[in-house]
Coordinates of C-alpha atoms in Angstrom, one line a residue:
Chain A
M23 CA -12.9 -27.7 6.4
S24 CA -10.4 -29.6 8.6
S25 CA -9.5 -31.8 5.6
L26 CA -7.4 -29.0 4.1
P27 CA -3.8 -29.5 5.3
R28 CA -2.1 -26.6 6.9
A29 CA 1.6 -25.9 6.5
H30 CA 2.6 -26.8 10.1
E31 CA 0.7 -30.1 9.9
L32 CA 2.9 -31.1 7.0
G33 CA 6.1 -29.8 8.4
L34 CA 6.3 -27.0 5.9
I35 CA 6.8 -23.3 6.1
G36 CA 6.2 -20.6 3.5
C37 CA 8.7 -17.8 3.0
H38 CA 7.2 -14.4 3.9
V39 CA 9.0 -12.6 1.2
C40 CA 9.2 -14.9 -1.9
G41 CA 6.5 -17.5 -1.0
L42 CA 8.8 -20.5 -1.5
V43 CA 7.7 -23.6 0.3
C44 CA 10.4 -24.8 2.7
R45 CA 10.8 -27.7 5.1
D46 CA 10.2 -26.7 8.7
V47 CA 13.0 -27.5 11.2
P48 CA 12.6 -27.7 15.0
D49 CA 15.3 -25.1 15.6
L50 CA 14.1 -22.3 13.5
H51 CA 16.2 -19.3 14.5
D52 CA 18.7 -18.1 11.9
A53 CA 17.1 -20.3 9.3
T54 CA 16.9 -18.5 6.0
C55 CA 15.0 -19.0 2.8
P56 CA 17.2 -20.9 0.4
R57 CA 15.9 -18.9 -2.5
C58 CA 15.7 -15.2 -1.4
G59 CA 17.7 -15.3 1.8
A60 CA 14.9 -13.8 4.0
A61 CA 14.6 -15.1 7.6
L62 CA 12.0 -17.9 7.9
H63 CA 9.2 -17.6 10.4
R64 CA 6.1 -19.7 11.1
R65 CA 4.2 -16.6 12.0
K66 CA 5.2 -12.9 11.7
L67 CA 7.5 -12.1 14.6
G68 CA 5.8 -10.5 17.7
S69 CA 2.7 -10.0 15.7
F70 CA 0.3 -9.3 18.6
A71 CA 2.6 -6.9 20.5
R72 CA 3.8 -5.0 17.4
T73 CA 0.3 -4.6 16.0
W74 CA -1.2 -3.4 19.3
A75 CA 1.7 -1.0 19.9
L76 CA 1.4 0.6 16.4
L77 CA -2.4 0.7 16.6
I78 CA -2.4 2.4 20.0
A79 CA 0.2 4.9 18.8
A80 CA -1.8 5.6 15.7
F81 CA -4.9 6.2 17.9
F82 CA -3.0 8.8 20.0
F83 CA -2.1 10.7 16.9
Y84 CA -5.6 10.4 15.5
I85 CA -7.1 12.6 18.3
P86 CA -5.0 15.7 17.5
A87 CA -5.4 15.0 13.8
N88 CA -9.1 15.5 14.2
V89 CA -9.2 18.2 16.8
L90 CA -6.4 20.5 15.5
P91 CA -7.0 22.4 12.3
I92 CA -5.2 21.0 9.2
M93 CA -5.3 24.0 7.0
R94 CA -5.6 27.8 7.3
T95 CA -7.1 29.8 4.4
V96 CA -6.6 33.6 4.4
S97 CA -8.7 35.5 2.0
L98 CA -9.1 39.3 2.0
G99 CA -7.9 39.3 5.6
D100 CA -10.5 36.7 6.6
V101 CA -8.7 33.9 8.5
D102 CA -10.4 30.5 8.4
D103 CA -9.0 27.4 10.1
N104 CA -10.3 24.1 8.8
T105 CA -10.3 20.8 10.6
I106 CA -10.8 17.6 8.6
L107 CA -14.5 17.6 9.4
S108 CA -15.1 21.3 8.6
G109 CA -13.2 20.7 5.3
V110 CA -15.7 18.0 4.4
L111 CA -18.6 20.2 5.3
E112 CA -17.3 23.0 3.2
L113 CA -16.8 20.7 0.3
W114 CA -20.4 19.5 0.7
V115 CA -21.8 23.0 0.8
K116 CA -19.7 24.8 -1.8
G117 CA -18.1 22.1 -3.9
S118 CA -19.5 18.8 -4.9
P119 CA -21.3 16.5 -2.5
D120 CA -19.8 13.4 -4.2
L121 CA -16.3 14.5 -3.5
A122 CA -17.3 15.4 0.1
I123 CA -18.5 11.8 0.5
I124 CA -15.2 10.5 -0.9
V125 CA -13.1 12.7 1.4
F126 CA -15.3 11.8 4.4
T127 CA -14.9 8.1 3.7
A128 CA -11.1 8.4 3.2
S129 CA -10.4 10.6 6.2
I130 CA -13.0 9.7 8.8
V131 CA -14.6 6.3 8.0
V132 CA -11.5 4.5 6.8
P133 CA -9.3 5.3 9.9
M134 CA -12.2 4.6 12.3
L135 CA -12.9 1.3 10.5
K136 CA -9.3 0.4 10.8
F137 CA -9.1 1.0 14.5
L138 CA -12.3 -1.0 15.1
A139 CA -11.4 -3.8 12.7
M140 CA -7.9 -4.2 13.8
S141 CA -8.9 -4.3 17.5
L142 CA -11.6 -6.9 16.7
L143 CA -9.1 -9.0 14.7
L144 CA -6.5 -8.8 17.5
I145 CA -8.9 -9.6 20.3
S146 CA -10.6 -12.5 18.5
A147 CA -7.2 -13.9 17.4
H148 CA -6.0 -13.6 21.0
R149 CA -8.9 -15.7 22.2
R150 CA -8.3 -18.2 19.4
T151 CA -11.9 -18.4 18.6
A152 CA -13.2 -20.1 15.5
W153 CA -16.0 -17.5 15.2
A154 CA -16.6 -16.1 11.7
Q155 CA -13.1 -16.9 10.5
R156 CA -13.8 -16.4 6.8
Q157 CA -15.5 -13.1 7.5
R158 CA -12.6 -12.0 9.7
A159 CA -10.1 -13.0 7.0
K160 CA -12.1 -10.9 4.5
L161 CA -12.2 -8.0 6.9
Y162 CA -8.4 -8.1 7.2
R163 CA -8.0 -8.0 3.4
L164 CA -10.4 -5.1 3.2
V165 CA -8.4 -3.2 5.8
E166 CA -5.2 -3.8 3.9
F167 CA -6.7 -2.8 0.6
I168 CA -8.3 0.5 1.6
G169 CA -5.8 1.7 4.3
Y170 CA -3.6 4.0 2.2
W171 CA -6.5 5.9 0.7
S172 CA -6.6 7.9 3.9
M173 CA -3.6 9.9 2.6
L174 CA -6.1 11.7 0.4
D175 CA -6.6 14.8 2.6
V176 CA -2.9 15.1 3.3
F177 CA -2.2 15.4 -0.5
V178 CA -5.1 17.9 -0.9
V179 CA -3.7 20.2 1.8
A180 CA -0.2 19.9 0.2
L181 CA -1.4 20.8 -3.2
L182 CA -3.6 23.7 -2.1
T183 CA -0.7 25.1 -0.1
A184 CA 1.5 25.0 -3.1
L185 CA -1.1 26.5 -5.4
V186 CA -2.8 29.2 -3.4
Q187 CA 0.0 31.8 -2.9
F188 CA -1.4 35.0 -4.0
G189 CA 0.2 37.1 -1.2
I190 CA -2.1 39.2 0.9
L191 CA -5.1 38.5 -1.2
S192 CA -5.3 34.8 -0.3
L193 CA -3.1 32.2 1.2
V194 CA -3.3 28.6 2.2
E195 CA -1.1 27.3 5.0
P196 CA -0.8 23.8 6.4
L197 CA -1.4 23.5 10.2
P198 CA -0.1 20.8 12.6
G199 CA -3.3 18.6 12.3
V200 CA -2.2 17.5 8.9
V201 CA 1.1 16.2 10.2
F202 CA -0.6 14.2 12.9
F203 CA -3.0 12.8 10.3
G204 CA -0.2 11.7 8.0
L205 CA 1.5 9.9 10.9
T206 CA -1.8 8.2 11.8
V207 CA -2.1 6.9 8.3
V208 CA 1.4 5.6 8.2
L209 CA 1.1 4.0 11.7
T210 CA -2.2 2.2 10.8
M211 CA -0.6 0.9 7.6
L212 CA 2.3 -0.5 9.6
A213 CA -0.1 -2.0 12.1
S214 CA -2.1 -3.8 9.5
M215 CA 1.1 -5.1 7.9
S216 CA 2.5 -6.4 11.1
F217 CA -0.7 -8.4 11.9
D218 CA -0.4 -12.0 10.7
P219 CA -3.7 -13.2 9.2
R220 CA -2.7 -16.8 9.8
L221 CA -3.5 -16.1 13.5
I222 CA -7.2 -16.0 12.6
W223 CA -7.0 -19.6 11.7
D224 CA -4.9 -20.8 14.6
S225 CA -8.0 -21.5 16.7
K226 CA -8.3 -24.0 19.5
E227 CA -10.7 -26.1 17.4
T228 CA -8.6 -26.5 14.3
H229 CA -5.3 -26.5 16.1
D230 CA -5.2 -29.9 17.8
Chain B
M29 CA 22.9 -21.9 9.1
N30 CA 20.8 -24.9 8.2
A31 CA 19.7 -23.6 4.8
P32 CA 20.6 -26.8 2.9
Q33 CA 18.2 -29.1 4.8
Q34 CA 15.6 -26.4 4.5
A35 CA 15.2 -26.7 0.8
L36 CA 12.8 -29.2 -0.7
N37 CA 14.0 -30.5 -4.0
G38 CA 13.1 -28.2 -6.8
K39 CA 10.2 -30.1 -8.3
E40 CA 8.6 -30.7 -5.0
A41 CA 8.8 -27.0 -4.0
N42 CA 7.4 -25.8 -7.3
N43 CA 4.5 -28.1 -7.1
L44 CA 3.4 -26.8 -3.8
M45 CA 2.1 -23.4 -2.7
I46 CA 1.0 -22.1 0.7
C47 CA -1.9 -19.6 1.1
E48 CA -0.3 -16.5 2.6
H49 CA -3.4 -15.6 4.6
C50 CA -4.2 -18.9 6.3
D51 CA -1.2 -21.3 5.8
T52 CA -3.2 -23.9 3.8
V53 CA -1.0 -26.0 1.5
Y54 CA -2.1 -26.6 -2.1
R55 CA -0.8 -28.5 -5.0
R56 CA -0.2 -26.2 -7.9
R57 CA -2.0 -26.5 -11.2
E58 CA -1.6 -24.6 -14.5
L59 CA -4.2 -21.9 -14.8
A60 CA -6.2 -21.4 -17.9
R61 CA -6.8 -17.9 -19.4
G62 CA -8.7 -15.7 -17.1
E63 CA -8.7 -18.2 -14.3
T64 CA -8.0 -17.3 -10.7
A65 CA -7.1 -19.8 -8.0
R66 CA -8.7 -19.0 -4.6
C67 CA -8.0 -20.5 -1.2
L68 CA -10.9 -22.8 -0.1
R69 CA -10.4 -22.1 3.5
C70 CA -10.1 -18.2 3.5
D71 CA -11.0 -17.3 0.0
A72 CA -7.8 -15.2 -0.6
V73 CA -6.5 -15.2 -4.2
L74 CA -3.7 -17.7 -4.5
E75 CA -2.7 -17.2 -8.1
R76 CA -4.0 -15.6 -11.2
H77 CA -3.4 -16.5 -14.8
Q78 CA -0.8 -14.1 -16.1
R79 CA -1.8 -12.5 -19.4
I80 CA 1.2 -10.3 -19.7
G81 CA 4.6 -11.9 -20.5
T82 CA 8.0 -10.6 -19.4
N83 CA 8.4 -8.6 -22.6
G84 CA 5.0 -7.0 -22.2
M85 CA 5.8 -6.1 -18.6
L86 CA 9.1 -4.6 -19.5
A87 CA 7.3 -2.5 -22.2
L88 CA 4.8 -1.3 -19.5
V89 CA 7.5 -0.4 -17.1
L90 CA 9.4 1.6 -19.7
T91 CA 6.2 3.4 -20.6
A92 CA 5.6 4.1 -17.0
M93 CA 9.1 5.6 -16.7
V94 CA 8.4 8.0 -19.6
V95 CA 5.1 9.0 -18.1
F96 CA 6.6 9.4 -14.7
I97 CA 9.1 11.9 -16.0
Q98 CA 6.3 13.9 -17.6
A99 CA 4.2 13.7 -14.5
N100 CA 7.1 15.2 -12.6
I101 CA 8.2 18.0 -14.8
W102 CA 4.8 19.2 -16.1
P103 CA 2.7 21.4 -13.9
I104 CA -0.3 19.7 -12.4
V105 CA -2.8 22.5 -12.0
T106 CA -2.9 26.3 -12.7
L107 CA -4.8 28.8 -10.6
G108 CA -5.8 32.1 -11.9
L109 CA -7.1 35.2 -10.0
N110 CA -7.4 38.7 -11.4
G111 CA -5.0 38.0 -14.2
Q112 CA -2.4 36.4 -12.0
E113 CA -1.5 32.8 -12.6
I114 CA 0.2 30.3 -10.5
S115 CA 0.9 26.6 -11.2
T116 CA 2.7 23.9 -9.4
T117 CA 4.5 20.6 -10.1
L118 CA 4.8 17.7 -7.7
W119 CA 8.2 18.9 -6.5
G120 CA 6.9 22.4 -6.1
T121 CA 4.3 21.0 -3.7
I122 CA 7.0 19.0 -1.8
I123 CA 9.3 22.0 -1.4
M124 CA 6.4 24.2 -0.4
M125 CA 5.4 21.9 2.4
W126 CA 9.0 21.7 3.6
N127 CA 9.2 25.5 3.8
D128 CA 5.8 25.8 5.5
H129 CA 6.9 23.8 8.6
S130 CA 5.3 20.6 7.5
Q131 CA 8.5 18.6 6.9
V132 CA 6.8 15.3 7.9
V133 CA 4.2 15.8 5.1
S134 CA 6.9 16.8 2.7
I135 CA 8.9 13.7 3.4
L136 CA 5.8 11.5 3.2
A137 CA 4.8 13.0 -0.2
A138 CA 8.4 12.7 -1.6
A139 CA 8.6 9.1 -0.5
T140 CA 5.2 7.8 -1.6
L141 CA 4.9 9.8 -4.7
F142 CA 8.4 10.0 -6.0
F143 CA 11.1 7.8 -4.4
F144 CA 9.2 4.6 -3.8
P145 CA 7.5 4.6 -7.2
L146 CA 10.9 5.4 -8.8
A147 CA 12.6 2.6 -6.9
K148 CA 9.8 0.2 -7.9
M149 CA 10.1 1.0 -11.6
L150 CA 13.9 0.9 -11.7
T151 CA 14.1 -2.4 -9.8
L152 CA 11.3 -3.9 -11.8
G153 CA 12.9 -2.8 -15.1
W154 CA 16.3 -4.2 -14.1
V155 CA 14.9 -7.6 -13.1
L156 CA 12.6 -7.8 -16.2
F157 CA 15.4 -6.8 -18.6
F158 CA 17.2 -10.0 -17.6
A159 CA 14.1 -12.2 -17.1
R160 CA 13.2 -11.7 -20.8
R161 CA 16.1 -14.1 -21.5
G162 CA 15.3 -16.4 -18.6
E163 CA 18.2 -15.0 -16.6
R164 CA 18.4 -13.8 -13.1
A165 CA 19.7 -10.2 -13.0
P166 CA 22.7 -9.5 -10.8
G167 CA 21.3 -8.8 -7.3
F168 CA 18.1 -10.6 -8.2
A169 CA 17.2 -11.7 -4.6
T170 CA 17.8 -8.2 -3.2
A171 CA 15.8 -6.7 -6.0
M172 CA 12.9 -9.0 -5.3
T173 CA 13.0 -8.3 -1.6
I174 CA 13.0 -4.5 -2.3
L175 CA 9.9 -5.0 -4.6
H176 CA 8.2 -6.9 -1.8
Y177 CA 8.7 -4.2 0.8
V178 CA 8.2 -1.1 -1.4
G179 CA 4.9 -2.4 -2.9
P180 CA 2.3 -1.0 -0.5
W181 CA 4.1 2.4 -0.2
T182 CA 3.4 3.9 -3.6
M183 CA 0.4 6.2 -3.5
N184 CA 0.2 7.8 -6.9
E185 CA -3.5 6.8 -7.3
V186 CA -4.4 8.6 -4.1
F187 CA -2.6 11.7 -5.3
V188 CA -4.7 11.8 -8.5
L189 CA -7.9 11.8 -6.4
G190 CA -6.3 14.3 -4.1
A191 CA -5.6 16.6 -7.0
L192 CA -9.2 16.3 -8.1
V193 CA -10.5 17.3 -4.7
A194 CA -8.0 20.2 -4.6
I195 CA -9.2 21.4 -8.0
V196 CA -12.9 21.4 -6.8
K197 CA -12.0 23.1 -3.5
A198 CA -10.0 25.9 -5.3
H199 CA -12.7 26.3 -7.9
V200 CA -14.8 28.1 -5.4
Y201 CA -12.4 31.1 -5.3
F202 CA -10.3 30.8 -8.4
D203 CA -10.2 29.9 -12.1
V204 CA -8.7 26.5 -12.2
L205 CA -7.0 24.9 -15.1
P206 CA -5.9 21.3 -15.0
N207 CA -2.5 21.0 -16.7
P208 CA -0.9 18.1 -18.6
G209 CA 0.8 16.9 -15.4
I210 CA -2.5 15.7 -14.0
F211 CA -3.2 13.7 -17.1
A212 CA 0.3 12.2 -17.1
Y213 CA -0.5 11.3 -13.4
A214 CA -3.8 9.6 -14.4
V215 CA -2.0 7.5 -17.0
L216 CA 0.7 6.6 -14.5
M217 CA -1.9 5.6 -12.1
L218 CA -3.4 3.1 -14.6
L219 CA 0.0 1.7 -15.5
I220 CA 1.0 1.3 -11.8
T221 CA -2.4 -0.4 -11.1
I222 CA -1.7 -2.9 -13.9
F223 CA 1.7 -3.9 -12.7
A224 CA 0.6 -3.9 -9.0
S225 CA -1.9 -6.6 -9.9
V226 CA 0.8 -8.9 -11.4
D227 CA 2.4 -11.3 -9.1
M228 CA 6.1 -10.7 -9.4
R229 CA 7.0 -13.8 -7.5
R230 CA 6.5 -15.9 -10.6
L231 CA 9.7 -14.3 -11.8
W232 CA 11.5 -16.8 -9.5
D233 CA 10.0 -19.6 -11.5
L234 CA 10.5 -18.0 -14.9
T235 CA 14.2 -17.4 -14.4
E236 CA 17.0 -19.8 -13.6
A237 CA 19.7 -19.3 -11.0
P238 CA 23.1 -18.8 -12.6
P239 CA 25.3 -21.9 -12.2
A240 CA 27.4 -21.4 -9.0

């Protein structure tokens, strides 16, 4: 595998925005891409610190997102507060189990997977281990690909709120949990974007 | 600024490509129909053969714009209970969330379902309109940078699934009628998926910089 040349070995650098191959220079600050004008970096700037910060912030929002109710349904004076999990259960019992599985995956499994996967990627990249590099690279691409589907429940609450407005008879209201959940999704997306997958390959073994 | 030394000569730069996921350098090769180049080190997709030309892309974007207008003005779903009916559009939803003390959600929905997709379609349309003739549109570099950053923040496909879940949930208590808006959204979702899979960066190679 070491026969494949990497950009830094050839004195090259790829533009993060337009992908142009440029020549690396020793003094890289304020070097810009000759084609699109974006700043050139060998690796995304402050990748570790930024990704950790966003991930930890996302996790702090994720707790109230799950504990606090996201939606209140009032029907014939019967007030019912739903959390994400109770919404899934209700969908399983009264609606369709397939959709319950989709919502469960999007709002519980995907965010949890993102926290675990991003922590794993960050810790293993920190240690510069060559362990399971291809699998880690694939895991990162999976995280990037599925991340935004977690917005599903937020849109469901928004649509139901707008629809169910029959006055005293029945009413759907958004509750703070949904705001925390939306913020969790945005922060985890930003976290996975600020992680630089090249770090997976900057291991001790292949580096020198 | 040391930009001039930074540039490889044109031919050299176009022959090389760097895997964005692991920094491996490759020599470029023309891809045959249906072929996909993958990175040998990390298995990421490097390049795909592009079936759709710039004219085809422009047609897709224009179609998407028409469908986008319909998706925004037609109601998405109608609920009925005891003869009363209520329906909502995307903007109805956004405004309702704003009034219901969920401004954060309202802003998120407006951005990911309206403003970002709109920005994406307009910028893409602008760039493609000139690229058809091999020209770079005024503000080409800025437009390409916008496309790069806006890309991951359009969530129309998630909204379609969300509408489906909302319909099923509401079905327990109400008569639910899907409206044309939801179908327009489904079509829009397909169109956006098609042009999300196209690598816009090749527009840099397809167009020529205007002589300075």
